[in-house]
Tab-separated table of C-alpha atoms in Angstrom:
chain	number	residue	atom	x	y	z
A	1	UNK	CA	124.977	106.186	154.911
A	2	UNK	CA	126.775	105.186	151.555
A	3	UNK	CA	129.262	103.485	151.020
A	4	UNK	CA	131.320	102.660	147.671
A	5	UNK	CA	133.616	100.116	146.467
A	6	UNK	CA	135.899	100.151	143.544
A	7	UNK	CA	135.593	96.652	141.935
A	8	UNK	CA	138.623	97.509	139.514
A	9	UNK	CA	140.659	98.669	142.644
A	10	UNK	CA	143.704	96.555	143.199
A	11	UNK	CA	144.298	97.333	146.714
A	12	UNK	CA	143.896	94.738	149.231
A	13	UNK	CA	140.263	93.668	150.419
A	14	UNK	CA	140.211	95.441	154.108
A	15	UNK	CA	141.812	98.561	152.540
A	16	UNK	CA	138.903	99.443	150.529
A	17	UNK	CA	137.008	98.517	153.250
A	18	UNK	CA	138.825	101.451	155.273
A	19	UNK	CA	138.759	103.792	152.544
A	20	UNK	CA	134.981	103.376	151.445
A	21	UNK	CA	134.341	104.359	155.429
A	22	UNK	CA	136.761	107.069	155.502
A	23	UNK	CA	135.353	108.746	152.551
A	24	UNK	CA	131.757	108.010	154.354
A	25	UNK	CA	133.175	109.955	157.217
A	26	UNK	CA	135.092	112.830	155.074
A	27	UNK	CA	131.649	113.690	152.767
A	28	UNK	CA	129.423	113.766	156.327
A	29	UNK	CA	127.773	110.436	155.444
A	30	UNK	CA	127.872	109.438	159.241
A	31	UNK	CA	128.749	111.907	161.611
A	32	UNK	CA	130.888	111.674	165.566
A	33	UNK	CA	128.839	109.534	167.862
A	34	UNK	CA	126.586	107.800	165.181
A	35	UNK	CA	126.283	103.893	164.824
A	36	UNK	CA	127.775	102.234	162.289
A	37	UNK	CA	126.121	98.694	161.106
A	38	UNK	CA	127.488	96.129	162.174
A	39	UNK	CA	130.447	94.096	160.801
A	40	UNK	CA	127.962	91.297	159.740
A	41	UNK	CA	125.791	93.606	158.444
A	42	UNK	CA	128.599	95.183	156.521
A	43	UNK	CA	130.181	92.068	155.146
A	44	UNK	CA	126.887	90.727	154.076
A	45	UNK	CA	125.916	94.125	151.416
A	46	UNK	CA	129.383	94.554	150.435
A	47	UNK	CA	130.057	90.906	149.557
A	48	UNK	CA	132.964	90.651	151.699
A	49	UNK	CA	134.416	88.285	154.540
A	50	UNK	CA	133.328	89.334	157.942
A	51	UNK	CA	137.121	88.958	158.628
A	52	UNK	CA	138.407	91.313	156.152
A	53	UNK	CA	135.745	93.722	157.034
A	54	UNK	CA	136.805	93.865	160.385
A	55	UNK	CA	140.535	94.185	159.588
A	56	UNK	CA	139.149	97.237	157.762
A	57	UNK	CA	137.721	98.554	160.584
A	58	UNK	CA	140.529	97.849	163.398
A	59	UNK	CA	142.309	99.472	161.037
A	60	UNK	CA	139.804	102.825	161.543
A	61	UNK	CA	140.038	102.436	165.173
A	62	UNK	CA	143.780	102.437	164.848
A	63	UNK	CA	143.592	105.512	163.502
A	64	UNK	CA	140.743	107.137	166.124
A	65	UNK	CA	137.920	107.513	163.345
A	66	UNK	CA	135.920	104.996	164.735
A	67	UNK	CA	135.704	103.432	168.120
A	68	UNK	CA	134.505	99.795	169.567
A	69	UNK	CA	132.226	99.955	172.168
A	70	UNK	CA	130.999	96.884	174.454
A	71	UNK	CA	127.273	96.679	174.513
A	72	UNK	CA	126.972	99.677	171.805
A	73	UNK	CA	128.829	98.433	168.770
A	74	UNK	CA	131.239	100.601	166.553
A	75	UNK	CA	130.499	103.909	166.663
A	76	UNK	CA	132.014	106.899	164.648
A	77	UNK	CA	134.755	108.348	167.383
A	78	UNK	CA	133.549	111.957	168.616
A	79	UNK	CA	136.754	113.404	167.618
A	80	UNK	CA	136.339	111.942	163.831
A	81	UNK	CA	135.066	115.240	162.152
A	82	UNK	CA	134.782	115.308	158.673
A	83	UNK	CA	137.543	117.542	158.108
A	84	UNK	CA	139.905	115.179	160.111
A	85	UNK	CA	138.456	111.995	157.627
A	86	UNK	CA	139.486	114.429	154.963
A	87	UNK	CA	142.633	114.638	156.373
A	88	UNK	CA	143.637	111.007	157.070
A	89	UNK	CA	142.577	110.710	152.714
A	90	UNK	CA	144.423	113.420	151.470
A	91	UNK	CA	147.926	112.019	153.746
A	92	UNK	CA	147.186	108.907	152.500
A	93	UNK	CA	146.979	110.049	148.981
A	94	UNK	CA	150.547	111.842	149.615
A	95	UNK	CA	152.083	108.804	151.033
A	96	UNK	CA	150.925	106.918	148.125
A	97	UNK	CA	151.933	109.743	145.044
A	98	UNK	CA	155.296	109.797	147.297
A	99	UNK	CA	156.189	106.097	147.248
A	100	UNK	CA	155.350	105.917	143.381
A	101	UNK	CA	158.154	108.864	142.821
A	102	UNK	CA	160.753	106.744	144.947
A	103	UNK	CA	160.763	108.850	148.255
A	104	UNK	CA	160.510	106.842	151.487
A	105	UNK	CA	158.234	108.218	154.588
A	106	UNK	CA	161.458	109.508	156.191
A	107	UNK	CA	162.205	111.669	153.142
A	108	UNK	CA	158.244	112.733	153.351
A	109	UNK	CA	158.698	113.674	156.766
A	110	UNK	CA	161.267	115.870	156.187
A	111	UNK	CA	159.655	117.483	153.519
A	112	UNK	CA	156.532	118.041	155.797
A	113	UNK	CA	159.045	119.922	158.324
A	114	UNK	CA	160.860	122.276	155.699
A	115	UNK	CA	157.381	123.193	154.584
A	116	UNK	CA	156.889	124.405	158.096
B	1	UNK	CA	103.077	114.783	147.431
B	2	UNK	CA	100.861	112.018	149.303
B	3	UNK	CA	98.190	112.956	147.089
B	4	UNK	CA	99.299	110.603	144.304
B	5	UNK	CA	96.031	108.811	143.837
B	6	UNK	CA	95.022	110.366	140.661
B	7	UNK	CA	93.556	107.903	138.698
B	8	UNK	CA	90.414	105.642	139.029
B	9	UNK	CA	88.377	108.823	140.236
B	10	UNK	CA	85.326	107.357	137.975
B	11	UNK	CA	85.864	104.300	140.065
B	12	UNK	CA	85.942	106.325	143.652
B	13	UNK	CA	82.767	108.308	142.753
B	14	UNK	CA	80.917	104.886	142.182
B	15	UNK	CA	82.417	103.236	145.341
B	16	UNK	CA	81.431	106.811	147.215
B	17	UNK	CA	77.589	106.224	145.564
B	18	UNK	CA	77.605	102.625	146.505
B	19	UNK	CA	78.777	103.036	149.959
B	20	UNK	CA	75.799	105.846	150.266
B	21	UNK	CA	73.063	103.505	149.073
B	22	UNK	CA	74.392	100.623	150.963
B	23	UNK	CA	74.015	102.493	153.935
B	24	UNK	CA	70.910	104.018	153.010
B	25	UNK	CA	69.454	100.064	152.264
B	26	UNK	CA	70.741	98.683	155.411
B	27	UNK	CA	69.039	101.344	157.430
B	28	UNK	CA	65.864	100.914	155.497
B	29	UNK	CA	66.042	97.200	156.170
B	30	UNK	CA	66.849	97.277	159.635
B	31	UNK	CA	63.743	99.898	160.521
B	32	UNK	CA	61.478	98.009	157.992
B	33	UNK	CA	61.785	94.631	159.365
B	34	UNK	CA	59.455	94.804	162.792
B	35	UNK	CA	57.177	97.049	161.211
B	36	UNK	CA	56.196	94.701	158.007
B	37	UNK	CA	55.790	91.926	160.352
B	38	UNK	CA	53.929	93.849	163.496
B	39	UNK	CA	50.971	91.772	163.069
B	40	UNK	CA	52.610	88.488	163.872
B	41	UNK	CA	55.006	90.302	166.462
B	42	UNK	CA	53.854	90.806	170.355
B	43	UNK	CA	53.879	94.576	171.719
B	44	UNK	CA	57.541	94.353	173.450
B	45	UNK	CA	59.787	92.227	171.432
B	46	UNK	CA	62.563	90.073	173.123
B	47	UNK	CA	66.022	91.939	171.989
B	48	UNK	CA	68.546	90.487	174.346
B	49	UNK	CA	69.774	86.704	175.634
B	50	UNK	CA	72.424	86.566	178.331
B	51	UNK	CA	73.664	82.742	177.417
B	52	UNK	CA	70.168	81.072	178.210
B	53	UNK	CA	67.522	80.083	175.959
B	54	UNK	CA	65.428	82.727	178.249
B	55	UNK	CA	65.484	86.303	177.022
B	56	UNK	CA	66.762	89.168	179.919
B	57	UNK	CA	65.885	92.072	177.874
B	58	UNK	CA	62.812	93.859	175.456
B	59	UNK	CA	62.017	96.561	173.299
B	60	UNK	CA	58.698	97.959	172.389
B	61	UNK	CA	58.754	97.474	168.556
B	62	UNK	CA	58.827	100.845	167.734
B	63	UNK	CA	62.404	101.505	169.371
B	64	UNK	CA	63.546	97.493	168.603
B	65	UNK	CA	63.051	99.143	164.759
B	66	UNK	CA	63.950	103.007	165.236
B	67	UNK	CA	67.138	102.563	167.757
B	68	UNK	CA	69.411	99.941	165.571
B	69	UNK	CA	68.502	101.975	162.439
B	70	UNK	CA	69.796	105.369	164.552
B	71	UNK	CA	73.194	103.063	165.816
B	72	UNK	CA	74.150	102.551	162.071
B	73	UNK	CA	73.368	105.672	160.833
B	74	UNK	CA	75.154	107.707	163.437
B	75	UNK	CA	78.299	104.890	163.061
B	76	UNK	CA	78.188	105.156	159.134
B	77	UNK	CA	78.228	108.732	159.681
B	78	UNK	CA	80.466	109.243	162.090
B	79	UNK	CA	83.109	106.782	160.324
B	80	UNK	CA	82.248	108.996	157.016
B	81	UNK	CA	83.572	112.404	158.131
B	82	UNK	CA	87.040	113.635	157.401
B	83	UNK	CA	88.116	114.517	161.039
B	84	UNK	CA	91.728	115.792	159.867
B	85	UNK	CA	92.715	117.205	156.721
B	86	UNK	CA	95.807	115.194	156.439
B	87	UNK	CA	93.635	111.747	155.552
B	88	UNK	CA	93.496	110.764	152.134
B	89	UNK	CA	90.765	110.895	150.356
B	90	UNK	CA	90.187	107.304	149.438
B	91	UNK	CA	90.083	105.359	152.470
B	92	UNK	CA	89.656	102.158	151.981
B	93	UNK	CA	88.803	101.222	155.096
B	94	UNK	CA	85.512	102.525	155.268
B	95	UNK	CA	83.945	99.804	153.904
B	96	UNK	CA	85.789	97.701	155.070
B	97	UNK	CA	84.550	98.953	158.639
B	98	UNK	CA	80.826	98.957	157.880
B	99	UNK	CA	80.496	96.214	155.443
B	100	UNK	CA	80.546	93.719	158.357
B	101	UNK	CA	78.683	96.058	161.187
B	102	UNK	CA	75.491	96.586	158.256
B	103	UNK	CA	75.786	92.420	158.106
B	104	UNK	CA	75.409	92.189	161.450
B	105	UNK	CA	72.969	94.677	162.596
B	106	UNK	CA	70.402	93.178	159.485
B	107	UNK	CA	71.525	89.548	160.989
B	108	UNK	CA	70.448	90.074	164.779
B	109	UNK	CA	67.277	92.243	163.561
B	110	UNK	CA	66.173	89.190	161.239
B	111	UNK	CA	66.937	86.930	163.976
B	112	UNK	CA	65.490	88.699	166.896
B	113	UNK	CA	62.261	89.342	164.064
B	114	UNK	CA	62.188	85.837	163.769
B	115	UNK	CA	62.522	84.943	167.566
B	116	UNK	CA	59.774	86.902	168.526
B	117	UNK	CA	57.384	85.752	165.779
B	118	UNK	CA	53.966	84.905	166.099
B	119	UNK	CA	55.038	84.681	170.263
B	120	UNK	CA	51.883	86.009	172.683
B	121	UNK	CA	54.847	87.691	175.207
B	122	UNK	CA	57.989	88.426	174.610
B	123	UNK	CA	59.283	86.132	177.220
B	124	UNK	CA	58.461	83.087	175.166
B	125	UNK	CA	60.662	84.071	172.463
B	126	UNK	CA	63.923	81.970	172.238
B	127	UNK	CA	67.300	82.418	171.654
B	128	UNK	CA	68.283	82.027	167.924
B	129	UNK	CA	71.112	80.381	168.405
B	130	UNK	CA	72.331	78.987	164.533
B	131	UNK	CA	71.214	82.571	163.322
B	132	UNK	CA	73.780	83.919	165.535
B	133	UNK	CA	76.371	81.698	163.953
B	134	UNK	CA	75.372	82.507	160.639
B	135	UNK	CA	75.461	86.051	160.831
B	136	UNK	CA	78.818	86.246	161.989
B	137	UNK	CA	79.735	84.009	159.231
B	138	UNK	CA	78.500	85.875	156.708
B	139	UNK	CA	79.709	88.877	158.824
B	140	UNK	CA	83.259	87.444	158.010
B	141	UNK	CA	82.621	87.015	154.726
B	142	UNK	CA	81.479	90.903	153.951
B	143	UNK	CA	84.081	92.330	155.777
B	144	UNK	CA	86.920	89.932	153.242
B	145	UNK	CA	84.799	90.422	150.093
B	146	UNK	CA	84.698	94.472	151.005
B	147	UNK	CA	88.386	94.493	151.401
B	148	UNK	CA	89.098	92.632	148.347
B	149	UNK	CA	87.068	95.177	146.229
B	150	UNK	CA	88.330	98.336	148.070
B	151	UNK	CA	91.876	97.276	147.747
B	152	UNK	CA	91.183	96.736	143.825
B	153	UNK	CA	89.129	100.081	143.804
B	154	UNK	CA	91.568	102.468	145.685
B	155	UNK	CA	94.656	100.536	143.819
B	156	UNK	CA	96.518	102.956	141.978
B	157	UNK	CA	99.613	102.621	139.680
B	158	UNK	CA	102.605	103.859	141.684
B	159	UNK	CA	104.178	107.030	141.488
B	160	UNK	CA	107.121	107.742	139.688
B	161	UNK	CA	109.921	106.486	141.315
B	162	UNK	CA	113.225	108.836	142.311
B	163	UNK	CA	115.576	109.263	139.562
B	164	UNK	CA	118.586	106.737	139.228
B	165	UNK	CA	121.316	107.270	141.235
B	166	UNK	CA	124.736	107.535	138.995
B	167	UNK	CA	125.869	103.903	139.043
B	168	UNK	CA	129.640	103.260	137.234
B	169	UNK	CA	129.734	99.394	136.143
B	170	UNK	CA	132.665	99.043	138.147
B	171	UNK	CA	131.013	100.006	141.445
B	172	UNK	CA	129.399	98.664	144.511
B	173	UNK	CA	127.370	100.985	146.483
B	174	UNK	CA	125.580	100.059	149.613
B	175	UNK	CA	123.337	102.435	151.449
B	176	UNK	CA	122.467	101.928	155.374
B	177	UNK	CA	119.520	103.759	157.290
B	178	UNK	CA	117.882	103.166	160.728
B	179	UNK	CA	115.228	104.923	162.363
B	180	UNK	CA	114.115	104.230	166.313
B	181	UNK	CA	111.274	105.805	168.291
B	182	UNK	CA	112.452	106.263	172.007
B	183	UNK	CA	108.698	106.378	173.586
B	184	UNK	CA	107.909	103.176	171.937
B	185	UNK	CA	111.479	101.656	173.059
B	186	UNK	CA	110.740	103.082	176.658
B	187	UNK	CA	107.284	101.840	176.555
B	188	UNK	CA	108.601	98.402	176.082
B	189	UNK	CA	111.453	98.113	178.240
B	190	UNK	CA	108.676	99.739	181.303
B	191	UNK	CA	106.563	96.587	180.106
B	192	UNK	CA	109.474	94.179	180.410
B	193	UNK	CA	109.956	95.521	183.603
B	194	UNK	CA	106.474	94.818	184.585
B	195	UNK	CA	106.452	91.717	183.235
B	196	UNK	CA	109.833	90.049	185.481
B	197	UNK	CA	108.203	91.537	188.269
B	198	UNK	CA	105.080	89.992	187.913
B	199	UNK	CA	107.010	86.841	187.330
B	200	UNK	CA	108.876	87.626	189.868
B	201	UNK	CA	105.819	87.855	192.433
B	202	UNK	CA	104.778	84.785	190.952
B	203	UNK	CA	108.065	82.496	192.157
B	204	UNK	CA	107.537	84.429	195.187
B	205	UNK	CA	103.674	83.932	195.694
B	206	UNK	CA	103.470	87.465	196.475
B	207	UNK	CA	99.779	87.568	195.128
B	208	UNK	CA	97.193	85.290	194.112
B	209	UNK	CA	98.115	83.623	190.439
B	210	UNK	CA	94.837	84.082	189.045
B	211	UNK	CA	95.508	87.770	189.107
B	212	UNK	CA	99.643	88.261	188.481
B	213	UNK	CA	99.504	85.643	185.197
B	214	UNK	CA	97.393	88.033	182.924
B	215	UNK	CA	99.569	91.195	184.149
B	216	UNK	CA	102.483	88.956	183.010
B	217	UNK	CA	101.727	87.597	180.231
B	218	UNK	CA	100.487	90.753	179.010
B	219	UNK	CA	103.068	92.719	179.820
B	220	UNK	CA	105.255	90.252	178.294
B	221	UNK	CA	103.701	90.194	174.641
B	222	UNK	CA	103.466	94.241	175.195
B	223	UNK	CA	107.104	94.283	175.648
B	224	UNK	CA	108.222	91.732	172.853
B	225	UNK	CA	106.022	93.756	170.139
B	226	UNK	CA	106.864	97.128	171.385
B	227	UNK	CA	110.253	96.086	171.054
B	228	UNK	CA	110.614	94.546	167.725
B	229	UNK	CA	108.368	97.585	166.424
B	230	UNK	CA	110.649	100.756	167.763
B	231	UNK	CA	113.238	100.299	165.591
B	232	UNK	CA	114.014	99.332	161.887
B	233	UNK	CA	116.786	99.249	159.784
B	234	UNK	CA	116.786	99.328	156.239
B	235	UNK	CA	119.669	98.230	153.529
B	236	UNK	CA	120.463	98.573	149.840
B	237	UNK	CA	122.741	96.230	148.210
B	238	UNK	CA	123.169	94.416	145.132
B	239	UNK	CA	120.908	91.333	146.813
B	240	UNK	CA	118.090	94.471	147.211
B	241	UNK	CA	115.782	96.071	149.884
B	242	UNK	CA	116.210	94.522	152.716
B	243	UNK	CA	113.781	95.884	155.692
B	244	UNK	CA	114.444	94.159	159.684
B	245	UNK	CA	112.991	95.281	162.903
B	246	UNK	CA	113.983	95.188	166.140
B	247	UNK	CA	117.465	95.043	167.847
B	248	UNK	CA	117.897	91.739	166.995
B	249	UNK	CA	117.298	92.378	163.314
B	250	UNK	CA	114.138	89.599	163.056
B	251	UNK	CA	111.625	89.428	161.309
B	252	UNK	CA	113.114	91.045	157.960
B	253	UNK	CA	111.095	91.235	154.808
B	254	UNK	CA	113.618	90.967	151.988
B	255	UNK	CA	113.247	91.818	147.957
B	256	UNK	CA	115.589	91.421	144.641
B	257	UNK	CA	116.046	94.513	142.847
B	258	UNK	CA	113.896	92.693	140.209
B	259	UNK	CA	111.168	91.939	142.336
B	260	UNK	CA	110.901	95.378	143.078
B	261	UNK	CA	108.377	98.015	140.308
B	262	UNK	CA	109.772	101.338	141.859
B	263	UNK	CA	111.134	103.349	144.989
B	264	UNK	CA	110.706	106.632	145.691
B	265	UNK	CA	110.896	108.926	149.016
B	266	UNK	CA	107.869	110.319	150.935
B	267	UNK	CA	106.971	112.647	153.215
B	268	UNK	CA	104.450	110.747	155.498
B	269	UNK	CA	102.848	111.614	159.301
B	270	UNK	CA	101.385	109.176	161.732
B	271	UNK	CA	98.125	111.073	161.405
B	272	UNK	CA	98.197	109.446	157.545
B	273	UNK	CA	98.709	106.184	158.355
B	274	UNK	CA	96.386	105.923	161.965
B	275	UNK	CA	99.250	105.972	164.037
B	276	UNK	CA	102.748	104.563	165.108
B	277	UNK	CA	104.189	101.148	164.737
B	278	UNK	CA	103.062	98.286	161.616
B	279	UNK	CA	100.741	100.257	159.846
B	280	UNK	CA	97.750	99.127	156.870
B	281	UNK	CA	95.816	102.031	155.957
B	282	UNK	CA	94.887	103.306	152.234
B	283	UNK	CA	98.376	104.502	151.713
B	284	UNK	CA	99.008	100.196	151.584
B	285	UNK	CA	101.680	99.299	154.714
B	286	UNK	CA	103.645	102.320	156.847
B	287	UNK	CA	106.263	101.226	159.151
B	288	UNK	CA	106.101	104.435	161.027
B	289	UNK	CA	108.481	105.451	163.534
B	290	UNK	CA	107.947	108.951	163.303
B	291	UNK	CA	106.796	111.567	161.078
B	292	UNK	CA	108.803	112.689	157.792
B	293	UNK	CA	110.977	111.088	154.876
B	294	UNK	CA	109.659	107.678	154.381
B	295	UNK	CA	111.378	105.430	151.856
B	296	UNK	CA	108.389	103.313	149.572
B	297	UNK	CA	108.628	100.764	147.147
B	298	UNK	CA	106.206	99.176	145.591
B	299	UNK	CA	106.961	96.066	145.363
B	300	UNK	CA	106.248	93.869	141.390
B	301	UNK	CA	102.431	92.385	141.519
B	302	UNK	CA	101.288	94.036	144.427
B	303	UNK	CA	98.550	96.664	144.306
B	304	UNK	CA	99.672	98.751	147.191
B	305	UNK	CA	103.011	100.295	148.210
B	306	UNK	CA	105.177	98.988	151.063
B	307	UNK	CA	106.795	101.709	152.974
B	308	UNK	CA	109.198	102.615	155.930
B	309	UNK	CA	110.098	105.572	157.769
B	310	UNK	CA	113.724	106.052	157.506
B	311	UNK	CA	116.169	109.140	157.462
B	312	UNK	CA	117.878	110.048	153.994
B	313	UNK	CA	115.342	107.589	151.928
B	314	UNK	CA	115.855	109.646	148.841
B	315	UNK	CA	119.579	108.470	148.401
B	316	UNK	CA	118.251	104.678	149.113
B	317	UNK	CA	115.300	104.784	146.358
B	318	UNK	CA	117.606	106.177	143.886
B	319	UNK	CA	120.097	103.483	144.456
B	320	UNK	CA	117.316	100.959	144.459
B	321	UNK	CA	116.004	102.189	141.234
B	322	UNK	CA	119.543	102.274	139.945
B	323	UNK	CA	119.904	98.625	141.028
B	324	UNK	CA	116.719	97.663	138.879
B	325	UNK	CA	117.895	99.518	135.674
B	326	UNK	CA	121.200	97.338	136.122
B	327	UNK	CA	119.765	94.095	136.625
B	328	UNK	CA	117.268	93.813	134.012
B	329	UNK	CA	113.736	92.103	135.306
B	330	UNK	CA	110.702	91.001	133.896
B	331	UNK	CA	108.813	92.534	131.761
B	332	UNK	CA	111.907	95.092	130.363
């Protein structure tokens, strides 16, 4: 798999981290069920503590692309399809646009159910 | 694709022709030997020594000449035919193989020549004990000298490497691949089986020691190699290639970007390479896991390419070769 990293982006550290997976996951880099390298492994090519990198992942788990297995590391969740990865971006991207124009998530949400 | 070796065919045709005549001069020598000294020689000649000074074993001298001569030929021969079309031409191995066999089979004839000469019977003739010594030396010595030569006669320059991956300043890309080979994992973990349980029987005295401490021991080193060699993982980063086997990720062979000439992706079989696991063959060094994409670098001052069979290698060389353009190394 491949993963990039902005080094002009300004978000925070484990963020990137989450969004250079998610992307992995959206383009079909690493598909449901496959092993991701480990956190060490991870923090050691991307220059990165293994702190933040885990933060980044947590945060994946958190959101069911990725899942934390005893005995057979972290493994890409079965119900993380592409599609979904693609998913998780583009709301994040529409959070993000939304916040810059001034409306909070409440006024997002309600947007979301008028469209419906 | 894995027919890349192009250049130095001047040089293969005169390795071919000197491999030929070799062969053809150690079988002369070998047959010639008893017969230009029959006259000293008795009628049976003393060929083998079990330990003692006392020979257990003759030849009359017709078949102590003829039958060595035959071994070599039929081994030169037999080692000289392409059994499968998917070797490569230029194996270097070849002479490798019978640079050392012709240096022994001329050793023991001169020494069992010399043994038997100017002896009435053949059951005076003694054992030749330093000869022995120094034909294995020199043995030794063929066998490094032939490799040295072959390596420098099959070397090639490597191919061209996979075009650059698109690499903004501004970006870090690292690529991860693994490859495992579930026989060679089983295999293992049935020999680490085999292994506690001979240890096992051992605490236990279930069987005589002299007989459970080889099946252990064995068994043990079986299952520690077979483990380390069924799986590999490979990584791309700014610090380089980095290769490691084994679940525990040791031993690793690491290189710089810069210490790297080129990296390109191959499609490779076991049948190429002799086989499974750490593989030398003309093709330089295979990690094979199993047959297909194989990612190959070659690494800077080397003469032969390093490679290892991993999944999606084409996407790793191109980001290694982008990695090289970026960091400028010697020599550019």
């Amino acid at each position: 798999m491949l993963l990039r990293l902005d080094t002009t982006d300004t978000r925070p550290l484990h963020e990137q981290v989450a969004a250079a997976i998610r992307r992995a996951i959206a383009e079909g880099e690493c598909r449901a069920g496959e092993r991701l390298p480990s956190a060490r492994d991870l923090s050691a090519a991307l220059d990165l503590n293994v702190n933040t990198v885990l933060r980044g992942l947590r945060e994946l788990r958190d959101e069911g692309l990725l899942e934390f297995r005893r005995g057979r590391g972290i493994t890409v969740a079965e119900g993380a399809s592409a599609p979904r990865s693609g998913l998780r971006i583009k709301v994040r991207e529409l959070v993000a646009e939304a916040s810059r124009l001034g409306y909070s998530r409440t006024d997002l949400i309600d947007m979301i159910r008028e469209s419906s | 694709m894995t027919d890349g070796h192009d250049g130095g065919h001047g040089r293969r045709r005169a390795v071919r022709w000197a491999l030929v005549g070799g062969t053809a001069a150690v079988a002369a020598l070998v047959a010639g030997l008893p017969w230009l000294q029959r006259d000293r020689l008795p009628d049976r000649l003393a060929t083998h020594w079990s330990g003692g000074p006392a020979p257990d074993g003759s030849m009359p001298l017709w078949s102590a000449s003829v039958v060595p001569a035959a071994v070599w030929l039929v081994l030169a021969l037999a080692l000289s035919v392409r059994w499968r079309r998917s070797w490569t031409g230029p194996r270097s191995w070849l002479p490798i193989a019978l640079a050392p066999t012709g240096v022994v089979l001329v050793g023991a004839q001169i020494s069992i020549v010399r043994a038997n000469l100017d002896r009435a019977d053949w059951h005076q003739a003694r054992q030749p004990g330093w000869w022995i010594a120094v034909t294995l030396a020199l043995a030794a010595a063929a066998g490094v000298l032939a490799w040295r030569l072959a390596v420098r006669a099959t070397a090639t320059a490597p191919l061209a490497g996979t075009p650059e991956l698109d690499l903004a300043r501004d970006e870090r890309l690292v690529w991860f691949s693994h490859t495992a080979n579930p026989w060679l994992q089983s295999l293992s973990a049935v020999a680490g089986l085999v292994a506690v349980g001979a240890a096992l029987g051992l605490v236990l005295g279930l069987a005589p020691a002299a007989t459970l401490w080889p099946v252990c021991a064995g068994c043990a080193v079986l299952a520690l190699a077979g483990s380390v060699s069924s799986s590999v993982r490979a990584k791309v980063s700014e610090a380089g290639l980095e290769i490691s086997f084994g679940p525990l990720g040791w031993p690793a062979r690491r290189w710089t970007p810069d210490a790297l000439e080129s990296a390109r992706a191959e499609r490779r079989l076991p049948s190429q390479v002799g086989g499974w696991g750490y593989r030398l063959s003309g093709l330089g060094t295979t990690v094979m896991l199993r047959a297909g994409d194989c990612l190959v670098v070659r690494p800077r001052g080397r003469r032969s390419d390093f490679a290892v069979s991993v999944d999606d290698a084409e996407r790793g060389a191109a980001l290694l070769n982008a990695l090289r353009a970026r960091t400028p190394g010697p020599g550019r």
